[in-house]
CSV table of C-alpha atoms and ligand atoms in Angstrom, one decimal:
chain,number,residue,atom,x,y,z
X,84,MET,CA,0.0,0.0,0.0
X,85,TYR,CA,1.2,3.4,-0.9
X,86,ASN,CA,1.7,6.3,1.7
X,87,PHE,CA,-1.2,8.6,2.2
X,88,SER,CA,-2.7,11.3,4.3
X,89,PHE,CA,-6.5,11.7,4.6
X,90,GLN,CA,-8.7,14.5,5.9
X,91,ASN,CA,-12.1,14.8,4.5
X,92,PRO,CA,-13.7,17.9,6.4
X,93,THR,CA,-17.1,17.6,5.0
X,94,LYS,CA,-19.8,16.7,7.6
X,95,LEU,CA,-22.4,14.5,6.0
X,96,ILE,CA,-26.0,14.6,7.3
X,97,PHE,CA,-27.9,11.7,6.1
X,98,GLY,CA,-31.6,10.6,5.9
X,99,GLU,CA,-35.3,11.7,5.6
X,100,GLY,CA,-36.2,15.1,6.9
X,101,GLN,CA,-32.6,16.2,7.3
X,102,ILE,CA,-32.8,19.1,5.0
X,103,ALA,CA,-34.2,21.0,8.0
X,104,LYS,CA,-30.7,20.8,9.6
X,105,ILE,CA,-29.6,23.6,7.3
X,106,ALA,CA,-31.1,25.9,9.9
X,107,THR,CA,-28.3,24.9,12.4
X,108,SER,CA,-25.5,24.2,9.9
X,109,ILE,CA,-25.1,27.8,8.7
X,110,PRO,CA,-24.3,30.5,11.3
X,111,LYS,CA,-27.2,33.0,11.5
X,112,ASP,CA,-25.2,35.9,10.7
X,113,GLU,CA,-24.2,34.5,7.2
X,114,LYS,CA,-25.7,36.0,4.1
X,115,VAL,CA,-26.7,32.9,2.2
X,116,LEU,CA,-26.8,32.4,-1.6
X,117,VAL,CA,-28.9,29.4,-2.6
X,118,ILE,CA,-27.7,28.1,-5.9
X,119,TYR,CA,-29.7,25.8,-8.0
X,120,GLY,CA,-30.3,24.3,-11.6
X,121,GLY,CA,-33.0,24.3,-14.1
X,122,GLY,CA,-35.9,24.4,-11.6
X,123,SER,CA,-36.5,20.7,-10.5
X,124,ILE,CA,-36.3,21.8,-7.0
X,125,LYS,CA,-39.2,23.9,-7.3
X,126,LYS,CA,-41.4,20.9,-8.5
X,127,ASN,CA,-40.4,18.4,-5.9
X,128,GLY,CA,-40.6,20.1,-2.6
X,129,VAL,CA,-37.0,20.6,-2.1
X,130,TYR,CA,-37.1,24.4,-2.6
X,131,GLU,CA,-39.9,24.6,0.1
X,132,GLN,CA,-37.9,22.5,2.7
X,133,VAL,CA,-34.7,24.7,2.0
X,134,SER,CA,-36.7,28.0,2.3
X,135,ALA,CA,-38.3,26.9,5.6
X,136,ALA,CA,-35.0,25.9,7.0
X,137,LEU,CA,-33.4,29.2,6.1
X,138,ALA,CA,-36.4,31.1,7.7
X,139,GLU,CA,-34.2,32.9,10.2
X,140,HIS,CA,-31.4,33.5,7.7
X,141,SER,CA,-30.9,36.4,5.3
X,142,TRP,CA,-30.8,34.8,1.8
X,143,SER,CA,-31.2,35.3,-1.8
X,144,GLU,CA,-31.2,32.9,-4.7
X,145,PHE,CA,-29.4,32.2,-8.2
X,146,GLY,CA,-31.0,29.8,-10.5
X,147,GLY,CA,-30.2,28.5,-13.9
X,148,ILE,CA,-27.0,26.3,-13.5
X,149,GLU,CA,-27.2,24.0,-16.6
X,150,PRO,CA,-26.0,20.4,-16.6
X,151,ASN,CA,-22.2,20.4,-17.3
X,152,PRO,CA,-22.1,23.9,-15.8
X,153,GLY,CA,-20.9,26.7,-17.9
X,154,PHE,CA,-18.2,29.2,-17.2
X,155,HIS,CA,-20.2,32.3,-18.1
X,156,THR,CA,-23.1,31.2,-15.9
X,157,CYS,CA,-20.7,31.0,-13.1
X,158,LEU,CA,-19.5,34.5,-13.8
X,159,ASN,CA,-23.2,35.8,-13.7
X,160,ALA,CA,-23.4,34.2,-10.2
X,161,LEU,CA,-20.4,36.1,-9.2
X,162,GLU,CA,-22.0,39.4,-10.2
X,163,HIS,CA,-25.0,38.5,-8.0
X,164,ILE,CA,-22.6,37.8,-5.0
X,165,LYS,CA,-21.1,41.2,-5.5
X,166,ALA,CA,-24.5,43.0,-5.6
X,167,ASN,CA,-25.9,41.1,-2.6
X,168,GLY,CA,-22.9,40.7,-0.4
X,169,SER,CA,-23.5,37.0,-0.1
X,170,THR,CA,-21.0,35.4,2.3
X,171,PHE,CA,-22.2,31.6,2.3
X,172,LEU,CA,-23.1,29.4,-0.8
X,173,LEU,CA,-25.7,26.7,-0.6
X,174,ALA,CA,-25.7,24.4,-3.6
X,175,VAL,CA,-29.1,22.6,-4.1
X,176,GLY,CA,-29.0,20.1,-6.9
X,177,GLY,CA,-26.8,17.5,-8.5
X,178,GLY,CA,-23.2,17.5,-9.5
X,179,SER,CA,-23.4,20.3,-11.8
X,180,VAL,CA,-24.9,22.7,-9.1
X,181,ALA,CA,-22.4,21.5,-6.7
X,182,ASP,CA,-19.3,21.9,-9.1
X,183,ALA,CA,-20.6,25.4,-10.3
X,184,THR,CA,-20.9,26.5,-6.6
X,185,LYS,CA,-17.5,25.4,-5.9
X,186,PHE,CA,-16.0,27.3,-8.8
X,187,ILE,CA,-18.1,30.3,-7.8
X,188,ALA,CA,-16.9,30.1,-4.2
X,189,GLY,CA,-13.3,29.9,-5.4
X,190,ALA,CA,-13.6,32.6,-8.0
X,191,ALA,CA,-15.2,35.0,-5.4
X,192,CYS,CA,-11.8,35.0,-3.4
X,193,PHE,CA,-9.6,34.7,-6.5
X,194,ASP,CA,-7.2,37.5,-7.3
X,195,GLY,CA,-7.0,37.4,-11.0
X,196,ASP,CA,-8.9,36.1,-14.1
X,197,PRO,CA,-11.0,33.1,-12.9
X,198,LEU,CA,-10.6,31.6,-16.3
X,199,THR,CA,-7.0,30.7,-15.4
X,200,ILE,CA,-8.4,28.4,-12.7
X,201,LEU,CA,-9.5,26.2,-15.4
X,202,THR,CA,-7.1,26.9,-18.3
X,203,GLU,CA,-3.9,27.1,-16.4
X,204,GLY,CA,-4.8,25.3,-13.1
X,205,ALA,CA,-4.1,28.5,-11.1
X,206,ARG,CA,-4.3,27.7,-7.4
X,207,VAL,CA,-7.4,28.7,-5.4
X,208,HIS,CA,-6.1,29.3,-1.8
X,209,GLN,CA,-9.4,30.6,-0.4
X,210,ALA,CA,-13.1,30.4,-1.1
X,211,LEU,CA,-16.5,31.3,0.2
X,212,PRO,CA,-17.8,28.7,2.7
X,213,LEU,CA,-20.2,26.4,1.1
X,214,GLY,CA,-22.7,23.7,1.7
X,215,VAL,CA,-24.7,21.1,-0.5
X,216,VAL,CA,-28.1,19.7,-0.5
X,217,LEU,CA,-27.7,16.7,-2.8
X,218,THR,CA,-30.6,15.8,-5.1
X,219,LEU,CA,-28.9,13.4,-7.4
X,220,PRO,CA,-26.5,10.6,-6.2
X,221,ALA,CA,-23.7,10.3,-8.8
X,222,THR,CA,-20.6,12.4,-8.8
X,223,GLY,CA,-19.5,12.5,-5.1
X,224,SER,CA,-19.0,16.3,-5.5
X,225,GLU,CA,-20.9,16.8,-2.3
X,226,SER,CA,-17.9,15.7,-0.2
X,227,ASN,CA,-14.9,16.0,-2.5
X,228,PRO,CA,-12.9,19.2,-3.4
X,229,ASN,CA,-13.2,18.7,-7.2
X,230,GLY,CA,-15.2,20.3,-10.0
X,231,VAL,CA,-15.7,20.4,-13.7
X,232,VAL,CA,-16.7,23.5,-15.6
X,233,THR,CA,-17.3,23.9,-19.3
X,234,ARG,CA,-16.4,26.9,-21.6
X,235,TYR,CA,-18.9,26.4,-24.2
X,236,GLU,CA,-17.5,28.7,-27.0
X,237,THR,CA,-14.2,26.7,-27.1
X,238,GLN,CA,-15.8,23.4,-26.2
X,239,ASP,CA,-13.5,22.9,-23.3
X,240,LYS,CA,-14.7,21.0,-20.3
X,241,MET,CA,-12.1,21.5,-17.6
X,242,PRO,CA,-11.5,20.1,-14.2
X,243,PHE,CA,-10.3,22.0,-11.1
X,244,TYR,CA,-9.3,21.2,-7.5
X,245,SER,CA,-8.6,22.9,-4.2
X,246,ARG,CA,-8.8,21.7,-0.6
X,247,ALA,CA,-10.4,25.1,0.0
X,248,LEU,CA,-13.5,23.8,-2.0
X,249,TYR,CA,-14.5,20.8,0.2
X,250,PRO,CA,-18.2,21.7,1.3
X,251,GLN,CA,-18.7,22.4,5.1
X,252,PHE,CA,-21.5,20.1,5.0
X,253,ALA,CA,-23.7,17.9,2.7
X,254,ILE,CA,-27.4,16.9,3.3
X,255,LEU,CA,-28.1,13.5,1.7
X,256,ASP,CA,-31.9,12.7,2.0
X,257,PRO,CA,-32.8,9.8,-0.2
X,258,THR,CA,-36.4,10.8,-0.5
X,259,VAL,CA,-35.4,13.8,-2.7
X,260,THR,CA,-34.1,11.3,-5.4
X,261,TYR,CA,-37.7,10.0,-5.9
X,262,SER,CA,-38.4,12.6,-8.3
X,263,LEU,CA,-35.5,11.8,-10.5
X,264,PRO,CA,-36.2,10.8,-14.3
X,265,ASN,CA,-35.1,7.2,-14.8
X,266,LYS,CA,-32.4,8.6,-17.2
X,267,GLN,CA,-30.8,10.5,-14.3
X,268,VAL,CA,-31.0,7.6,-11.9
X,269,ALA,CA,-29.2,5.4,-14.3
X,270,ASN,CA,-26.6,8.0,-15.2
X,271,GLY,CA,-25.9,8.4,-11.3
X,272,ILE,CA,-25.4,4.7,-10.9
X,273,VAL,CA,-23.0,4.3,-13.9
X,274,ASP,CA,-21.0,7.4,-12.7
X,275,ALA,CA,-20.6,6.0,-9.1
X,276,PHE,CA,-19.9,2.5,-10.6
X,277,VAL,CA,-17.1,4.0,-12.8
X,278,HIS,CA,-15.6,6.2,-10.1
X,279,THR,CA,-15.1,3.1,-8.1
X,280,VAL,CA,-13.7,1.1,-10.9
X,281,GLU,CA,-11.1,3.8,-11.8
X,282,GLN,CA,-9.6,3.6,-8.3
X,283,TYR,CA,-9.8,-0.2,-8.2
X,284,LEU,CA,-9.0,-1.6,-11.5
X,285,THR,CA,-5.3,-1.0,-11.9
X,286,PHE,CA,-2.7,-3.3,-10.5
X,287,PRO,CA,-2.6,-4.9,-6.9
X,288,VAL,CA,-0.5,-3.0,-4.3
X,289,GLY,CA,-1.7,-5.1,-1.2
X,290,ALA,CA,-4.4,-2.6,-0.2
X,291,ASP,CA,-6.9,-5.1,0.8
X,292,LEU,CA,-9.2,-3.0,2.8
X,293,GLN,CA,-9.6,-0.5,-0.1
X,294,ASP,CA,-10.2,-3.4,-2.4
X,295,ARG,CA,-13.1,-4.7,-0.1
X,296,PHE,CA,-14.5,-1.2,0.2
X,297,ALA,CA,-14.5,-0.9,-3.6
X,298,GLU,CA,-16.0,-4.3,-4.2
X,299,GLY,CA,-18.5,-3.5,-1.5
X,300,ILE,CA,-19.6,-0.4,-3.4
X,301,LEU,CA,-19.8,-2.2,-6.8
X,302,ARG,CA,-21.9,-5.1,-5.3
X,303,THR,CA,-24.2,-2.6,-3.7
X,304,LEU,CA,-24.7,-0.8,-6.8
X,305,ILE,CA,-25.3,-3.9,-8.8
X,306,ASP,CA,-27.9,-5.2,-6.2
X,307,HIS,CA,-29.7,-1.8,-5.8
X,308,GLY,CA,-29.2,-0.1,-8.9
X,309,PRO,CA,-31.9,-1.8,-11.1
X,310,LYS,CA,-34.3,-1.7,-8.2
X,311,ALA,CA,-34.0,2.1,-7.9
X,312,LEU,CA,-35.5,2.0,-11.4
X,313,SER,CA,-38.2,-0.6,-10.9
X,314,GLU,CA,-39.2,0.5,-7.3
X,315,PRO,CA,-38.5,4.2,-7.5
X,316,LYS,CA,-40.0,4.8,-3.9
X,317,ASN,CA,-38.1,2.2,-2.1
X,318,TYR,CA,-36.3,4.2,0.6
X,319,ASN,CA,-33.7,1.6,1.4
X,320,VAL,CA,-32.6,1.2,-2.2
X,321,ARG,CA,-32.5,4.9,-2.6
X,322,ALA,CA,-30.5,5.2,0.6
X,323,ASN,CA,-28.0,2.5,-0.4
X,324,VAL,CA,-27.5,4.1,-3.9
X,325,MET,CA,-27.0,7.5,-2.5
X,326,TRP,CA,-24.5,6.5,0.2
X,327,SER,CA,-22.7,4.3,-2.4
X,328,ALA,CA,-22.3,7.3,-4.7
X,329,THR,CA,-21.0,9.5,-2.0
X,330,MET,CA,-18.5,6.9,-0.7
X,331,ALA,CA,-17.2,6.2,-4.4
X,332,LEU,CA,-15.6,9.5,-4.7
X,333,ASN,CA,-15.0,11.1,-1.2
X,334,GLY,CA,-11.3,10.0,-1.2
X,335,LEU,CA,-11.6,6.9,1.0
X,336,ILE,CA,-11.5,4.1,-1.5
X,337,GLY,CA,-8.6,5.8,-3.5
X,338,LEU,CA,-6.1,6.1,-0.5
X,339,GLY,CA,-2.8,4.4,-1.2
X,340,VAL,CA,-3.7,2.8,-4.3
X,341,PRO,CA,-2.9,3.6,-8.0
X,342,GLN,CA,-5.6,5.2,-10.0
X,343,ASP,CA,-6.8,5.3,-13.6
X,344,TRP,CA,-9.0,8.1,-14.7
X,345,SER,CA,-8.6,7.8,-18.4
X,346,THR,CA,-12.2,6.8,-19.0
X,347,HIS,CA,-13.4,10.0,-17.3
X,348,PHE,CA,-10.8,12.2,-19.3
X,349,ILE,CA,-11.7,10.7,-22.8
X,350,GLY,CA,-15.3,11.0,-21.6
X,351,HIS,CA,-15.1,14.7,-20.9
X,352,GLU,CA,-13.9,15.3,-24.5
X,353,LEU,CA,-17.0,13.5,-25.7
X,354,THR,CA,-19.3,15.6,-23.5
X,355,ALA,CA,-17.7,18.9,-24.7
X,356,LEU,CA,-17.6,17.9,-28.4
X,357,HIS,CA,-20.9,15.9,-28.7
X,358,GLY,CA,-23.0,17.0,-25.7
X,359,MET,CA,-23.3,13.4,-24.4
X,360,ASP,CA,-24.3,13.0,-20.7
X,361,HIS,CA,-21.3,12.4,-18.4
X,362,ALA,CA,-22.4,8.9,-17.6
X,363,GLN,CA,-23.2,8.0,-21.1
X,364,THR,CA,-19.5,8.7,-22.0
X,365,LEU,CA,-18.4,6.4,-19.2
X,366,ALA,CA,-20.7,3.6,-20.1
X,367,VAL,CA,-19.2,3.6,-23.5
X,368,ILE,CA,-15.5,3.9,-22.8
X,369,LEU,CA,-15.1,1.9,-19.5
X,370,PRO,CA,-15.8,-1.7,-21.2
X,371,ALA,CA,-13.7,-0.7,-24.1
X,372,MET,CA,-10.8,0.5,-21.9
X,373,MET,CA,-10.9,-2.7,-19.9
X,374,ALA,CA,-10.6,-4.8,-23.0
X,375,GLU,CA,-7.7,-2.6,-24.5
X,376,GLN,CA,-5.8,-2.6,-21.2
X,377,ARG,CA,-6.5,-6.3,-20.4
X,378,GLU,CA,-2.8,-7.3,-20.1
X,379,GLN,CA,-1.9,-4.3,-17.8
X,380,LYS,CA,-5.0,-4.8,-15.6
X,381,ARG,CA,-4.9,-8.7,-15.8
X,382,GLU,CA,-4.7,-9.4,-12.1
X,383,LYS,CA,-7.3,-6.9,-11.2
X,384,LEU,CA,-9.7,-8.0,-13.9
X,385,LEU,CA,-9.5,-11.5,-12.6
X,386,GLN,CA,-10.2,-10.2,-9.0
X,387,TYR,CA,-13.0,-8.1,-10.3
X,388,GLY,CA,-14.7,-11.0,-12.0
X,389,ARG,CA,-14.3,-13.2,-8.9
X,390,GLU,CA,-15.3,-10.7,-6.2
X,391,VAL,CA,-17.9,-8.6,-8.1
X,392,TRP,CA,-19.4,-11.0,-10.6
X,393,ASN,CA,-18.8,-14.2,-8.9
X,394,LEU,CA,-16.9,-15.6,-12.0
X,395,GLU,CA,-15.0,-18.9,-10.9
X,396,HIS,CA,-15.1,-21.0,-13.9
X,397,GLY,CA,-13.2,-21.1,-17.2
X,398,THR,CA,-9.8,-20.0,-18.3
X,399,GLU,CA,-8.4,-16.7,-17.1
X,400,ASP,CA,-9.0,-15.2,-20.5
X,401,GLU,CA,-12.6,-16.4,-20.4
X,402,ARG,CA,-13.2,-14.9,-17.1
X,403,ILE,CA,-11.8,-11.6,-18.2
X,404,GLU,CA,-14.0,-11.6,-21.4
X,405,ARG,CA,-17.1,-12.5,-19.0
X,406,ALA,CA,-16.2,-9.6,-16.6
X,407,ILE,CA,-16.2,-7.2,-19.5
X,408,ASP,CA,-19.5,-8.4,-20.7
X,409,GLU,CA,-21.1,-8.3,-17.4
X,410,THR,CA,-20.0,-4.8,-17.1
X,411,ARG,CA,-21.4,-3.9,-20.5
X,412,ALA,CA,-24.7,-5.7,-19.7
X,413,PHE,CA,-25.0,-4.0,-16.3
X,414,PHE,CA,-25.0,-0.6,-18.0
X,415,GLU,CA,-27.3,-1.7,-20.9
X,416,ALA,CA,-29.9,-3.2,-18.4
X,417,LEU,CA,-30.0,0.4,-16.7
X,418,GLY,CA,-30.8,1.7,-20.1
X,419,VAL,CA,-27.5,3.4,-20.9
X,420,SER,CA,-26.1,2.3,-24.2
X,421,THR,CA,-22.6,1.3,-24.5
X,422,CYS,CA,-22.3,2.0,-28.3
X,423,LEU,CA,-20.9,5.2,-29.4
X,424,GLU,CA,-23.0,5.2,-32.6
X,425,ASP,CA,-26.1,5.3,-30.7
X,426,TYR,CA,-25.1,8.8,-29.5
X,427,GLY,CA,-24.4,10.0,-33.1
X,428,VAL,CA,-20.7,9.7,-32.7
X,429,THR,CA,-19.0,7.8,-35.6
X,430,GLU,CA,-15.5,6.9,-36.8
X,431,THR,CA,-15.2,10.3,-38.6
X,432,HIS,CA,-15.3,12.1,-35.3
X,433,ILE,CA,-12.4,10.3,-33.7
X,434,PRO,CA,-9.6,12.4,-35.0
X,435,GLU,CA,-11.2,15.6,-33.3
X,436,ILE,CA,-11.6,13.7,-30.1
X,437,ILE,CA,-7.9,12.7,-30.2
X,438,ALA,CA,-7.0,16.3,-31.1
X,439,ALA,CA,-8.9,17.6,-28.0
X,440,LEU,CA,-7.0,15.2,-25.8
X,441,LYS,CA,-3.6,16.3,-27.3
X,442,LYS,CA,-4.9,20.1,-26.7
X,443,HIS,CA,-5.6,19.2,-23.0
X,444,ASN,CA,-2.2,17.4,-22.6
X,445,LEU,CA,-4.1,14.2,-21.9
X,446,THR,CA,-1.5,12.1,-23.8
X,447,ALA,CA,-0.3,9.8,-21.0
X,448,LEU,CA,-3.2,8.6,-19.1
X,449,GLY,CA,-3.9,5.5,-16.9
X,450,GLU,CA,-2.1,4.0,-14.0
X,451,HIS,CA,1.0,3.3,-16.1
X,452,LYS,CA,0.8,6.5,-18.1
X,453,ASP,CA,0.8,4.3,-21.1
X,454,ILE,CA,-2.5,5.4,-22.6
X,455,THR,CA,-1.2,7.6,-25.4
X,456,PRO,CA,-3.4,9.2,-28.0
X,457,GLU,CA,-2.8,6.1,-30.0
X,458,VAL,CA,-4.2,3.9,-27.5
X,459,SER,CA,-7.2,6.3,-26.8
X,460,GLU,CA,-7.9,6.0,-30.4
X,461,ALA,CA,-7.9,2.2,-30.4
X,462,VAL,CA,-10.2,2.3,-27.3
X,463,LEU,CA,-12.7,4.6,-29.1
X,464,ARG,CA,-12.7,2.2,-32.2
X,465,ARG,CA,-13.9,-0.5,-29.9
X,466,CYS,CA,-16.7,1.7,-28.8
X,467,LEU,CA,-18.2,1.9,-32.3
Q,738,LIG,O1,-31.2,21.3,-13.2
Q,738,LIG,P1,-32.4,20.7,-12.5
Q,738,LIG,O2,-33.6,21.4,-13.0
Q,738,LIG,O3,-32.2,20.6,-11.2
Q,738,LIG,O4,-32.4,19.2,-13.2
Q,738,LIG,C1,-31.3,18.3,-13.0
Q,738,LIG,C2,-30.6,18.1,-14.4
Q,738,LIG,O5,-31.4,18.4,-15.4
Q,738,LIG,C3,-31.8,16.9,-12.8
Q,738,LIG,N1,-32.2,16.6,-11.4
Q,738,LIG,C4,-31.2,16.7,-10.4
Q,738,LIG,N2,-31.9,16.4,-9.3
Q,738,LIG,C5,-33.2,16.0,-9.5
Q,738,LIG,C6,-33.4,16.3,-10.8
Q,738,LIG,N3,-34.5,16.1,-11.5
Q,738,LIG,C7,-35.6,15.7,-10.8
Q,738,LIG,N4,-35.5,15.4,-9.3
Q,738,LIG,C8,-34.3,15.6,-8.7
Q,738,LIG,N5,-34.1,15.3,-7.5
Q,738,LIG,O6,-30.9,16.1,-13.3
Q,738,LIG,C9,-30.2,16.6,-14.4
Q,738,LIG,C10,-28.7,16.3,-14.3
Q,738,LIG,O7,-28.2,17.0,-13.2
Q,738,LIG,P2,-26.6,17.2,-13.1
Q,738,LIG,O8,-26.3,17.9,-11.8
Q,738,LIG,O9,-26.0,17.7,-14.4
Q,738,LIG,O10,-26.0,15.7,-13.0
Q,738,LIG,P3,-24.9,15.0,-12.2
Q,738,LIG,O11,-25.1,15.0,-10.7
Q,738,LIG,O12,-24.8,13.6,-13.0
Q,738,LIG,O13,-23.7,15.9,-12.4
Q,738,LIG,C11,-23.1,15.8,-13.6
Q,738,LIG,C12,-21.8,16.8,-13.6
Q,738,LIG,O14,-20.9,16.5,-12.6
Q,738,LIG,C13,-19.5,16.4,-13.2
Q,738,LIG,C14,-19.8,15.9,-14.5
Q,738,LIG,O15,-18.8,16.1,-15.3
Q,738,LIG,C15,-21.1,16.8,-14.9
Q,738,LIG,O16,-20.6,18.1,-15.4
Q,738,LIG,N6,-18.7,15.6,-12.3
Q,738,LIG,C16,-18.2,16.0,-11.2
Q,738,LIG,C17,-17.3,15.3,-10.3
Q,738,LIG,C18,-16.7,15.8,-9.1
Q,738,LIG,N7,-17.1,17.1,-8.8
Q,738,LIG,O17,-16.1,15.1,-8.4
Q,738,LIG,C19,-16.9,14.0,-10.7
Q,738,LIG,C20,-17.8,13.4,-12.0
Q,738,LIG,O18,-16.8,12.4,-12.4
Q,738,LIG,C21,-18.2,14.3,-12.8
Q,738,LIG,O19,-17.2,14.6,-13.8
Q,739,LIG,ZN1,-17.9,10.8,-13.1
């Protein structure tokens, strides 16, 4: 196991009815800005619960954060903060709202052009304090220091990171996920699954506990994911999915192990260039990446097959093939296609995707840094 240090400062408040805890989680003298997306929170009762919890606070609101949040929308929020003197940001929504809120929180305290946080990785040392009311279990953004913001005019989807951007608290009420459309439920399950795989499916370093954590999350998502679609009001199912998604990317399972975020990086280019949902890109690329890297990932693929899919019989190569097939079938059963052409992306688009990877210096990906543009191209060809 590699060396590591770990400190996740986000307080997690889990369960039905917990949105009311906002009242005591934000000091009364803060001027709160509630940030939300396209309006789902005004249809499912979440906005009312947040308003009631903030009854004794001074607060204003900023809506309209789009899925794959846009840089210019974030700049508009900064104007609102200046005009209203907001001192505390409360994100109410999915990963897009949480990510945008983190960017806004950092940009509000940033000395310089906020674009450089995205384009040059300029350091964010300070940020406005923020909290999250999560409405879509998927990204883990509610308790990690990461975000992704898109600059639409240049089709760049760019990640950023700062320890100053950990939310102070995150409220996880599984009942608010009842109103999610099936497509978003499925997207969330795929995203959490792939986050887990990208911290697990590399090569063994003797980190047995992290492996058991990861396998536990994957098995829980396999058990409960399909039920979240067929039994949408099953609290226990929703609770297990929500907790799995948070645990998949709050830092814990990635401690002391090699990681491989190649599927995510290639996926971001597909979203930026072709507008595919984040999880759709992952469902397409992950099985192809497993197949392309099967020799480098051999030991872990066998372990994954055994511990996650109960594959005991057949030759090693047969078990690896089955493990990849099971992964693809799981995504398809959730209704997320694993074929690139189903999203209107064809062979003719591959060169521009590769060019975008090069433009973003994503030319040595994976746990061995051996996923060159040529390998990424081979992966994309497997996705057609
Ligand atoms: O905008 P509203 O009207 O709220 O509707 C949203 C949106 O249309 C809707 N929704 C959310 N909660 C709902 C709901 N509809 C009904 N009932 C509810 N309870 O769902 C749609 C999608 O929301 P979005 O926030 O975009 O989805 P998700 O949570 O999957 O976030 C995706 C974004 O997160 C980034 C992705 O790249 C993408 O930009 N990621 C962030 C990560 C991080 N910060 O660590 C890691 C991830 O790998 C990912 O890259
Ligand atoms: Zn993701």
